[in-house]
Amino acid sequence: MTKMQNFLKGIIKENPVLVLVLGTCPTLAITTSVLNALGMGVAATVVLLCSNMAVSALRNVIPDKVRIPCYIVLIAGFVTIVEMIMHAFVPDLYESLGIFLSLIVVNCIILGRAEMYASKNKVLDSAIDALGMGIGFTLALFVMASIREAFGAGTWCGMEIPFAGDYSIMILTMAPGGFFVFGCLIALVNKITGKKHDKSNSGCAGCPSAKFCGKLVGENNTDEEEQK
Amino acid sequence: MEFFKSLLMILLTSVLVNNYVLSRFLGICPFLGVSKKLNQAVGMGAAVIFVMCLATAATWPIQYFLLDKFELGYMRTIVFILVIAALVQLVEIILKRYFPALHASLGIYLPLITTNCAVLGVAINNINDGYNFVESMVNSLGVGLGFLLAMVLFAGVRSRLETARPPKAFEGLPITLISASIVALSFLGFAGIVDGIFG
């Protein structure tokens, strides 16, 4: 796999949100406005980049048995740094992202990439992987937020859209609309990619961290090796 | 009397109005992943209630007697996630050793919960909302019950989905999400119920 392919896979083929279905909580909660979505995407990308590079650099130092707690500490450290920076420079965004900024710690995209990719690959490759995944995450959030904000509130990035404001569908900005738009987007991606319905891809079982986070859904743990 | 009334209000609000799964989007992964069968949903819900109460009982004193006292508020995220992760592991070991029956029914769900955003979320929200210790415990219990309620309701909906035949692109996760949207819609009906009862 060349570096370019490695970068692009996170954006399209293995898009963390729409194909791997990871990090659903912030995806549903934050996408009520485009600016929030972009802020969240950038914050998560920075954390992912730092944590992937750190995990990769330390992959021969961290003992195998305690690797998950080590990753969590590393990730939590970077999340705290990002939180403090955002609190200082973009206080409005910090307020509107609220608790979901701290919850980047338990976002399975980040822990999943650390476990599945960074712990086995060189620093540069891990950084490229993180950038691709981060941009894929941001793009998916951006698309979903654009739909929800434009049709739900009649604005885009806070700017009024002519006509749309008169026919806004309020429910799209509320909780049920989040589930609905997300479901439709995944269906659209399924339709375009022609991907056959894969049972193992729903929810926890599709999460790469399911493998180490629980023995529960033993029936269908997806291995990256199997997909290749 | 006032005291119990306020506790009951917190409990009802967190179960029905601010349901973590259906209106605040916390803990979506287990909600979608483990709600296929009713018994699994109940097991997961019970484990979440247990861990949430435990996590709150541990993190609340840490926040007020350790972090606030030594002005380490910025360490909250790191400390909380570590404490919760360690606690869950510890509980699992204790259950396995002394309560094998309980471990058999709840044990498999415990590791899943370590990185569940609802648990960390409730610990952080209790501090952000300025609840005292009793209120925090009641809130955690309510959030856990709300999670259980959502899981059980949704397990029922999903068992019907198994036999339904949606368009091909919608099979699997998309149709599940759309049914979740309808369940969430029904929970919108609870908005204002607490003010209605106690108003």
CSV table of C-alpha atoms in Angstrom, one decimal:
chain,number,residue,atom,x,y,z
A,1,MET,CA,0.0,0.0,0.0
A,2,THR,CA,1.5,3.3,-1.0
A,3,LYS,CA,1.4,6.4,1.2
A,4,MET,CA,-1.3,8.0,-1.0
A,5,GLN,CA,-3.5,4.9,-0.8
A,6,ASN,CA,-2.9,4.8,3.0
A,7,PHE,CA,-4.0,8.5,3.2
A,8,LEU,CA,-7.1,8.1,0.9
A,9,LYS,CA,-8.5,4.9,2.5
A,10,GLY,CA,-9.5,6.8,5.6
A,11,ILE,CA,-11.4,9.4,3.5
A,12,ILE,CA,-13.4,7.1,1.2
A,13,LYS,CA,-13.0,3.3,1.4
A,14,GLU,CA,-12.7,3.0,5.2
A,15,ASN,CA,-14.4,6.2,6.2
A,16,PRO,CA,-14.6,5.9,10.0
A,17,VAL,CA,-18.1,7.3,10.3
A,18,LEU,CA,-20.0,6.2,7.3
A,19,VAL,CA,-18.3,2.8,6.5
A,20,LEU,CA,-16.8,1.6,9.8
A,21,VAL,CA,-19.5,3.3,11.9
A,22,LEU,CA,-17.3,4.5,14.7
A,23,GLY,CA,-17.6,7.5,16.9
A,24,THR,CA,-21.4,7.6,16.5
A,25,CYS,CA,-22.0,9.6,19.6
A,26,PRO,CA,-20.3,12.9,18.6
A,27,THR,CA,-21.5,12.3,15.0
A,28,LEU,CA,-25.1,12.4,16.1
A,29,ALA,CA,-24.8,15.0,18.8
A,30,ILE,CA,-22.5,17.7,17.3
A,31,THR,CA,-23.9,17.9,13.8
A,32,THR,CA,-26.7,20.3,14.5
A,33,SER,CA,-24.5,23.1,13.1
A,34,VAL,CA,-21.7,23.1,10.5
A,35,LEU,CA,-19.3,25.2,12.7
A,36,ASN,CA,-19.6,22.8,15.6
A,37,ALA,CA,-19.0,19.8,13.3
A,38,LEU,CA,-15.9,21.4,11.8
A,39,GLY,CA,-14.6,22.2,15.3
A,40,MET,CA,-15.2,18.7,16.5
A,41,GLY,CA,-13.6,17.2,13.4
A,42,VAL,CA,-10.4,19.3,13.8
A,43,ALA,CA,-10.1,18.6,17.5
A,44,ALA,CA,-10.5,14.9,17.0
A,45,THR,CA,-8.0,15.0,14.1
A,46,VAL,CA,-5.4,16.7,16.2
A,47,VAL,CA,-5.8,14.2,19.0
A,48,LEU,CA,-5.8,11.3,16.6
A,49,LEU,CA,-2.6,12.6,14.9
A,50,CYS,CA,-0.8,13.1,18.2
A,51,SER,CA,-1.9,9.8,19.8
A,52,ASN,CA,-1.2,7.8,16.7
A,53,MET,CA,2.4,9.2,16.5
A,54,ALA,CA,3.0,8.8,20.2
A,55,VAL,CA,1.7,5.2,20.2
A,56,SER,CA,3.7,4.3,17.2
A,57,ALA,CA,6.8,5.8,18.6
A,58,LEU,CA,6.4,4.0,21.8
A,59,ARG,CA,5.2,0.7,20.3
A,60,ASN,CA,8.4,-1.2,21.3
A,61,VAL,CA,8.4,0.3,24.8
A,62,ILE,CA,4.9,-0.3,26.0
A,63,PRO,CA,4.5,-3.8,27.4
A,64,ASP,CA,1.8,-5.7,25.6
A,65,LYS,CA,-0.3,-6.6,28.6
A,66,VAL,CA,-0.9,-3.0,29.8
A,67,ARG,CA,-1.1,-1.4,26.4
A,68,ILE,CA,-4.8,-0.4,26.5
A,69,PRO,CA,-4.4,1.6,29.8
A,70,CYS,CA,-1.2,3.2,28.3
A,71,TYR,CA,-3.1,4.2,25.2
A,72,ILE,CA,-5.9,5.7,27.2
A,73,VAL,CA,-3.5,7.8,29.3
A,74,LEU,CA,-1.7,9.1,26.2
A,75,ILE,CA,-5.0,9.9,24.5
A,76,ALA,CA,-6.5,11.5,27.6
A,77,GLY,CA,-3.3,13.7,27.9
A,78,PHE,CA,-3.7,14.9,24.3
A,79,VAL,CA,-7.4,15.5,24.8
A,80,THR,CA,-6.7,17.7,27.8
A,81,ILE,CA,-4.1,19.7,25.9
A,82,VAL,CA,-6.6,20.3,23.0
A,83,GLU,CA,-9.3,21.2,25.5
A,84,MET,CA,-7.2,23.8,27.2
A,85,ILE,CA,-6.1,25.3,23.9
A,86,MET,CA,-9.7,25.5,22.7
A,87,HIS,CA,-10.8,27.0,26.0
A,88,ALA,CA,-8.2,29.7,25.6
A,89,PHE,CA,-8.5,30.6,21.9
A,90,VAL,CA,-12.1,29.6,20.8
A,91,PRO,CA,-14.2,29.9,24.0
A,92,ASP,CA,-17.5,29.9,22.0
A,93,LEU,CA,-16.7,26.7,20.3
A,94,TYR,CA,-15.5,25.2,23.6
A,95,GLU,CA,-18.8,26.1,25.2
A,96,SER,CA,-21.0,24.7,22.4
A,97,LEU,CA,-19.0,21.4,22.1
A,98,GLY,CA,-19.3,21.0,25.8
A,99,ILE,CA,-18.9,17.5,27.2
A,100,PHE,CA,-18.2,16.0,23.8
A,101,LEU,CA,-14.8,17.6,23.8
A,102,SER,CA,-13.8,15.6,26.9
A,103,LEU,CA,-15.5,12.5,25.5
A,104,ILE,CA,-13.0,12.4,22.6
A,105,VAL,CA,-11.1,10.2,25.1
A,106,VAL,CA,-13.5,7.4,24.7
A,107,ASN,CA,-14.1,7.9,21.0
A,108,CYS,CA,-13.5,4.5,19.5
A,109,ILE,CA,-11.9,5.9,16.3
A,110,ILE,CA,-8.9,7.0,18.3
A,111,LEU,CA,-8.4,4.0,20.5
A,112,GLY,CA,-9.3,1.8,17.5
A,113,ARG,CA,-6.6,3.3,15.3
A,114,ALA,CA,-4.0,3.1,18.1
A,115,GLU,CA,-4.8,-0.6,18.5
A,116,MET,CA,-5.3,-1.6,14.9
A,117,TYR,CA,-2.7,0.5,13.1
A,118,ALA,CA,-0.3,2.7,15.1
A,119,SER,CA,0.8,-0.2,17.4
A,120,LYS,CA,2.1,-2.1,14.4
A,121,ASN,CA,3.4,0.6,12.0
A,122,LYS,CA,6.1,3.2,11.7
A,123,VAL,CA,5.6,6.8,12.9
A,124,LEU,CA,5.2,8.3,9.5
A,125,ASP,CA,2.7,5.8,8.2
A,126,SER,CA,0.7,6.2,11.4
A,127,ALA,CA,0.7,9.9,11.0
A,128,ILE,CA,-0.6,9.6,7.4
A,129,ASP,CA,-3.2,7.1,8.6
A,130,ALA,CA,-4.3,9.5,11.3
A,131,LEU,CA,-4.6,12.4,8.9
A,132,GLY,CA,-6.7,10.3,6.5
A,133,MET,CA,-9.0,9.0,9.2
A,134,GLY,CA,-9.3,12.5,10.8
A,135,ILE,CA,-10.1,14.2,7.5
A,136,GLY,CA,-12.6,11.4,6.7
A,137,PHE,CA,-14.2,11.9,10.1
A,138,THR,CA,-14.4,15.7,9.6
A,139,LEU,CA,-15.8,15.4,6.1
A,140,ALA,CA,-18.5,13.0,7.2
A,141,LEU,CA,-19.5,15.3,10.1
A,142,PHE,CA,-19.4,18.3,7.7
A,143,VAL,CA,-21.8,16.6,5.2
A,144,MET,CA,-24.2,15.5,7.9
A,145,ALA,CA,-24.2,18.9,9.6
A,146,SER,CA,-24.7,20.7,6.3
A,147,ILE,CA,-27.9,18.6,5.7
A,148,ARG,CA,-29.2,19.0,9.2
A,149,GLU,CA,-28.4,22.7,9.4
A,150,ALA,CA,-29.7,23.6,5.9
A,151,PHE,CA,-32.9,21.7,6.1
A,152,GLY,CA,-33.5,22.0,9.8
A,153,ALA,CA,-32.6,25.6,10.6
A,154,GLY,CA,-32.5,27.2,7.1
A,155,THR,CA,-28.9,28.4,7.7
A,156,TRP,CA,-25.4,27.2,6.7
A,157,CYS,CA,-22.4,28.1,8.8
A,158,GLY,CA,-24.8,30.6,10.4
A,159,MET,CA,-25.6,32.3,7.1
A,160,GLU,CA,-29.3,32.5,6.1
A,161,ILE,CA,-30.2,30.5,3.0
A,162,PRO,CA,-32.9,32.2,1.0
A,163,PHE,CA,-36.3,30.3,0.9
A,164,ALA,CA,-35.0,27.4,3.1
A,165,GLY,CA,-35.7,29.4,6.2
A,166,ASP,CA,-39.4,29.5,5.4
A,167,TYR,CA,-39.7,25.7,5.1
A,168,SER,CA,-37.3,24.6,7.7
A,169,ILE,CA,-37.9,21.1,9.3
A,170,MET,CA,-37.2,21.8,12.9
A,171,ILE,CA,-37.1,18.1,13.9
A,172,LEU,CA,-33.9,17.6,11.9
A,173,THR,CA,-32.0,19.6,14.4
A,174,MET,CA,-33.4,17.6,17.3
A,175,ALA,CA,-32.5,14.1,18.5
A,176,PRO,CA,-34.7,12.1,16.2
A,177,GLY,CA,-33.5,14.0,13.1
A,178,GLY,CA,-29.9,13.0,14.0
A,179,PHE,CA,-30.7,9.3,13.9
A,180,PHE,CA,-32.7,9.7,10.7
A,181,VAL,CA,-30.2,11.7,8.7
A,182,PHE,CA,-27.4,9.3,9.8
A,183,GLY,CA,-29.4,6.3,8.8
A,184,CYS,CA,-30.2,7.8,5.4
A,185,LEU,CA,-26.5,8.8,4.8
A,186,ILE,CA,-25.3,5.3,5.6
A,187,ALA,CA,-28.0,3.8,3.3
A,188,LEU,CA,-26.8,6.2,0.5
A,189,VAL,CA,-23.2,5.1,1.0
A,190,ASN,CA,-24.3,1.5,0.9
A,191,LYS,CA,-26.2,2.2,-2.3
A,192,ILE,CA,-23.3,4.0,-4.0
A,193,THR,CA,-20.5,1.6,-3.0
A,194,GLY,CA,-22.9,-1.4,-3.7
A,195,LYS,CA,-21.6,-2.9,-0.5
A,196,LYS,CA,-23.5,-6.0,0.4
A,197,HIS,CA,-25.3,-5.8,3.7
A,198,ASP,CA,-22.7,-7.1,6.2
A,199,LYS,CA,-24.1,-8.1,9.5
A,200,SER,CA,-20.8,-7.8,11.4
A,201,ASN,CA,-20.8,-4.1,10.6
A,202,SER,CA,-23.5,-2.9,12.9
A,203,GLY,CA,-22.7,-1.2,16.2
A,204,CYS,CA,-20.2,-2.6,18.7
A,205,ALA,CA,-19.3,-5.6,16.6
A,206,GLY,CA,-18.1,-3.4,13.7
A,207,CYS,CA,-16.0,-1.3,16.1
A,208,PRO,CA,-12.3,-2.4,15.8
A,209,SER,CA,-12.0,-2.0,19.5
A,210,ALA,CA,-14.7,-4.6,20.1
A,211,LYS,CA,-12.0,-7.2,19.9
A,212,PHE,CA,-10.2,-6.0,23.0
A,213,CYS,CA,-13.0,-4.2,24.7
A,214,GLY,CA,-15.3,-7.2,25.2
A,215,LYS,CA,-15.7,-10.9,24.5
A,216,LEU,CA,-19.4,-10.3,24.2
A,217,VAL,CA,-20.0,-10.4,20.4
A,218,GLY,CA,-17.6,-13.2,19.8
A,219,GLU,CA,-19.6,-14.4,16.8
A,220,ASN,CA,-18.5,-11.6,14.5
A,221,ASN,CA,-15.3,-9.9,15.3
A,222,THR,CA,-14.1,-8.3,12.1
A,223,ASP,CA,-10.4,-8.6,11.6
A,224,GLU,CA,-8.6,-6.1,9.3
A,225,GLU,CA,-6.7,-9.0,7.9
A,226,GLU,CA,-9.9,-10.7,6.8
A,227,GLN,CA,-11.0,-7.6,5.0
A,228,LYS,CA,-7.9,-7.3,2.9
B,1,MET,CA,-40.1,16.8,51.8
B,2,GLU,CA,-38.6,19.4,49.6
B,3,PHE,CA,-35.5,17.4,49.5
B,4,PHE,CA,-37.2,14.2,48.3
B,5,LYS,CA,-39.2,16.2,45.8
B,6,SER,CA,-36.0,17.6,44.2
B,7,LEU,CA,-34.4,14.1,44.1
B,8,LEU,CA,-37.5,12.7,42.4
B,9,MET,CA,-37.4,15.5,39.9
B,10,ILE,CA,-33.7,14.7,39.1
B,11,LEU,CA,-34.5,11.0,38.8
B,12,LEU,CA,-37.5,11.5,36.4
B,13,THR,CA,-35.7,14.1,34.4
B,14,SER,CA,-32.8,11.9,33.7
B,15,VAL,CA,-34.9,8.8,33.0
B,16,LEU,CA,-37.4,10.3,30.7
B,17,VAL,CA,-36.7,13.9,29.6
B,18,ASN,CA,-32.9,13.9,29.2
B,19,ASN,CA,-32.6,10.3,28.3
B,20,TYR,CA,-28.9,9.8,27.6
B,21,VAL,CA,-29.3,7.6,24.6
B,22,LEU,CA,-32.3,9.0,22.9
B,23,SER,CA,-31.9,12.7,23.5
B,24,ARG,CA,-28.3,13.4,24.5
B,25,PHE,CA,-26.5,10.8,22.3
B,26,LEU,CA,-24.3,9.2,24.9
B,27,GLY,CA,-23.7,5.5,24.8
B,28,ILE,CA,-24.9,4.9,21.3
B,29,CYS,CA,-22.4,2.1,20.5
B,30,PRO,CA,-23.8,-0.4,23.1
B,31,PHE,CA,-27.3,0.8,22.3
B,32,LEU,CA,-26.9,-0.2,18.7
B,33,GLY,CA,-24.6,-3.2,19.3
B,34,VAL,CA,-26.1,-5.0,22.2
B,35,SER,CA,-29.9,-4.4,21.8
B,36,LYS,CA,-30.5,-7.4,19.5
B,37,LYS,CA,-31.8,-9.7,22.1
B,38,LEU,CA,-33.9,-8.8,25.1
B,39,ASN,CA,-31.8,-10.7,27.7
B,40,GLN,CA,-28.6,-9.2,26.4
B,41,ALA,CA,-30.1,-5.7,26.6
B,42,VAL,CA,-31.3,-6.2,30.2
B,43,GLY,CA,-27.8,-7.6,31.2
B,44,MET,CA,-26.1,-4.6,29.6
B,45,GLY,CA,-28.5,-2.2,31.1
B,46,ALA,CA,-28.0,-3.6,34.6
B,47,ALA,CA,-24.2,-3.6,34.3
B,48,VAL,CA,-24.4,0.1,33.1
B,49,ILE,CA,-26.5,1.1,36.1
B,50,PHE,CA,-24.1,-0.7,38.5
B,51,VAL,CA,-21.0,0.9,36.9
B,52,MET,CA,-22.5,4.4,36.7
B,53,CYS,CA,-23.3,4.4,40.4
B,54,LEU,CA,-19.9,3.0,41.3
B,55,ALA,CA,-18.1,5.5,39.0
B,56,THR,CA,-20.0,8.4,40.5
B,57,ALA,CA,-19.4,7.2,44.1
B,58,ALA,CA,-15.7,7.2,43.2
B,59,THR,CA,-15.3,10.3,41.0
B,60,TRP,CA,-17.4,12.8,43.0
B,61,PRO,CA,-15.2,12.6,46.1
B,62,ILE,CA,-12.1,12.7,43.9
B,63,GLN,CA,-13.3,15.9,42.3
B,64,TYR,CA,-14.2,17.7,45.5
B,65,PHE,CA,-11.6,16.4,47.9
B,66,LEU,CA,-8.6,16.0,45.6
B,67,LEU,CA,-8.8,17.9,42.4
B,68,ASP,CA,-10.6,21.0,43.8
B,69,LYS,CA,-8.5,21.1,46.9
B,70,PHE,CA,-5.2,21.1,45.1
B,71,GLU,CA,-6.5,23.1,42.1
B,72,LEU,CA,-6.0,20.3,39.6
B,73,GLY,CA,-9.3,20.8,37.8
B,74,TYR,CA,-7.7,20.4,34.4
B,75,MET,CA,-6.7,16.9,35.2
B,76,ARG,CA,-10.3,15.8,35.4
B,77,THR,CA,-10.6,13.9,32.1
B,78,ILE,CA,-7.4,11.9,32.7
B,79,VAL,CA,-8.1,11.1,36.3
B,80,PHE,CA,-11.8,10.1,35.7
B,81,ILE,CA,-11.1,7.8,32.8
B,82,LEU,CA,-8.3,6.1,34.7
B,83,VAL,CA,-10.3,5.7,37.8
B,84,ILE,CA,-13.3,4.3,35.9
B,85,ALA,CA,-11.2,1.9,34.0
B,86,ALA,CA,-9.3,0.7,37.1
B,87,LEU,CA,-12.6,0.4,39.0
B,88,VAL,CA,-14.3,-1.7,36.3
B,89,GLN,CA,-11.3,-4.1,36.2
B,90,LEU,CA,-11.3,-4.4,40.0
B,91,VAL,CA,-15.0,-5.0,40.2
B,92,GLU,CA,-14.7,-7.7,37.5
B,93,ILE,CA,-11.9,-9.5,39.5
B,94,ILE,CA,-13.9,-9.3,42.7
B,95,LEU,CA,-17.1,-10.5,41.1
B,96,LYS,CA,-15.2,-13.4,39.5
B,97,ARG,CA,-13.7,-14.5,42.8
B,98,TYR,CA,-16.5,-14.0,45.2
B,99,PHE,CA,-19.8,-13.8,43.3
B,100,PRO,CA,-19.4,-16.2,40.3
B,101,ALA,CA,-23.2,-16.3,39.7
B,102,LEU,CA,-23.4,-12.5,39.3
B,103,HIS,CA,-20.2,-12.5,37.2
B,104,ALA,CA,-21.7,-15.0,34.9
B,105,SER,CA,-24.6,-12.8,34.1
B,106,LEU,CA,-23.0,-9.3,34.2
B,107,GLY,CA,-19.3,-10.1,33.8
B,108,ILE,CA,-19.2,-10.2,30.0
B,109,TYR,CA,-20.6,-6.7,29.8
B,110,LEU,CA,-18.2,-5.1,32.2
B,111,PRO,CA,-15.2,-4.7,29.9
B,112,LEU,CA,-17.4,-3.2,27.2
B,113,ILE,CA,-18.4,-0.5,29.6
B,114,THR,CA,-14.9,0.8,30.4
B,115,THR,CA,-14.8,2.9,27.3
B,116,ASN,CA,-18.5,3.8,27.2
B,117,CYS,CA,-19.0,7.5,26.9
B,118,ALA,CA,-22.2,7.4,28.9
B,119,VAL,CA,-20.3,6.4,32.0
B,120,LEU,CA,-17.6,9.1,31.7
B,121,GLY,CA,-20.3,11.5,30.6
B,122,VAL,CA,-22.4,11.0,33.7
B,123,ALA,CA,-19.4,11.5,35.9
B,124,ILE,CA,-18.4,14.7,34.2
B,125,ASN,CA,-22.0,16.0,34.0
B,126,ASN,CA,-22.6,15.5,37.7
B,127,ILE,CA,-19.7,17.8,38.4
B,128,ASN,CA,-20.7,20.3,35.7
B,129,ASP,CA,-24.3,20.5,37.0
B,130,GLY,CA,-23.0,21.2,40.5
B,131,TYR,CA,-24.9,18.3,42.1
B,132,ASN,CA,-24.1,17.3,45.7
B,133,PHE,CA,-23.2,13.8,46.5
B,134,VAL,CA,-26.7,12.4,47.0
B,135,GLU,CA,-28.1,14.2,44.0
B,136,SER,CA,-25.2,12.9,41.9
B,137,MET,CA,-25.9,9.3,43.0
B,138,VAL,CA,-29.6,9.8,42.2
B,139,ASN,CA,-28.8,11.3,38.8
B,140,SER,CA,-26.5,8.4,38.0
B,141,LEU,CA,-29.2,5.9,39.0
B,142,GLY,CA,-31.7,7.8,36.8
B,143,VAL,CA,-29.4,7.9,33.8
B,144,GLY,CA,-28.7,4.2,34.2
B,145,LEU,CA,-32.4,3.4,34.4
B,146,GLY,CA,-33.0,5.5,31.4
B,147,PHE,CA,-30.4,3.6,29.5
B,148,LEU,CA,-32.0,0.3,30.5
B,149,LEU,CA,-35.4,1.6,29.5
B,150,ALA,CA,-34.2,2.6,26.1
B,151,MET,CA,-32.3,-0.6,25.6
B,152,VAL,CA,-35.3,-2.8,26.5
B,153,LEU,CA,-37.8,-0.7,24.4
B,154,PHE,CA,-35.4,-0.8,21.4
B,155,ALA,CA,-34.8,-4.6,21.8
B,156,GLY,CA,-38.5,-5.0,21.3
B,157,VAL,CA,-38.5,-2.8,18.2
B,158,ARG,CA,-35.5,-4.7,16.8
B,159,SER,CA,-37.0,-8.1,17.1
B,160,ARG,CA,-39.7,-6.9,14.7
B,161,LEU,CA,-37.1,-5.6,12.3
B,162,GLU,CA,-35.6,-9.0,12.0
B,163,THR,CA,-38.5,-10.1,9.9
B,164,ALA,CA,-39.1,-6.9,8.1
B,165,ARG,CA,-37.8,-6.4,4.6
B,166,PRO,CA,-36.6,-2.9,4.0
B,167,PRO,CA,-35.0,-1.7,0.7
B,168,LYS,CA,-31.7,-3.3,0.1
B,169,ALA,CA,-29.5,-0.3,0.8
B,170,PHE,CA,-31.4,0.2,4.1
B,171,GLU,CA,-30.8,-3.3,5.4
B,172,GLY,CA,-28.9,-3.6,8.7
B,173,LEU,CA,-27.6,-0.5,10.4
B,174,PRO,CA,-29.5,2.2,8.4
B,175,ILE,CA,-33.0,0.8,9.1
B,176,THR,CA,-31.9,0.3,12.8
B,177,LEU,CA,-31.0,4.0,13.0
B,178,ILE,CA,-34.3,5.1,11.4
B,179,SER,CA,-36.2,3.0,14.0
B,180,ALA,CA,-34.1,4.6,16.7
B,181,SER,CA,-35.2,7.9,15.3
B,182,ILE,CA,-38.8,7.0,15.7
B,183,VAL,CA,-38.2,5.8,19.3
B,184,ALA,CA,-36.4,9.0,20.0
B,185,LEU,CA,-39.4,10.9,18.5
B,186,SER,CA,-41.7,9.2,21.0
B,187,PHE,CA,-39.4,10.3,23.8
B,188,LEU,CA,-39.8,13.9,22.7
B,189,GLY,CA,-43.3,13.6,24.1
B,190,PHE,CA,-41.9,13.5,27.6
B,191,ALA,CA,-40.5,17.0,27.4
B,192,GLY,CA,-42.2,19.1,30.1
B,193,ILE,CA,-43.6,16.1,31.9
B,194,VAL,CA,-41.6,16.8,35.0
B,195,ASP,CA,-42.7,20.4,35.2
B,196,GLY,CA,-46.2,19.2,34.6
B,197,ILE,CA,-46.1,16.8,37.5
B,198,PHE,CA,-44.3,19.0,40.0
B,199,GLY,CA,-45.1,22.4,38.6
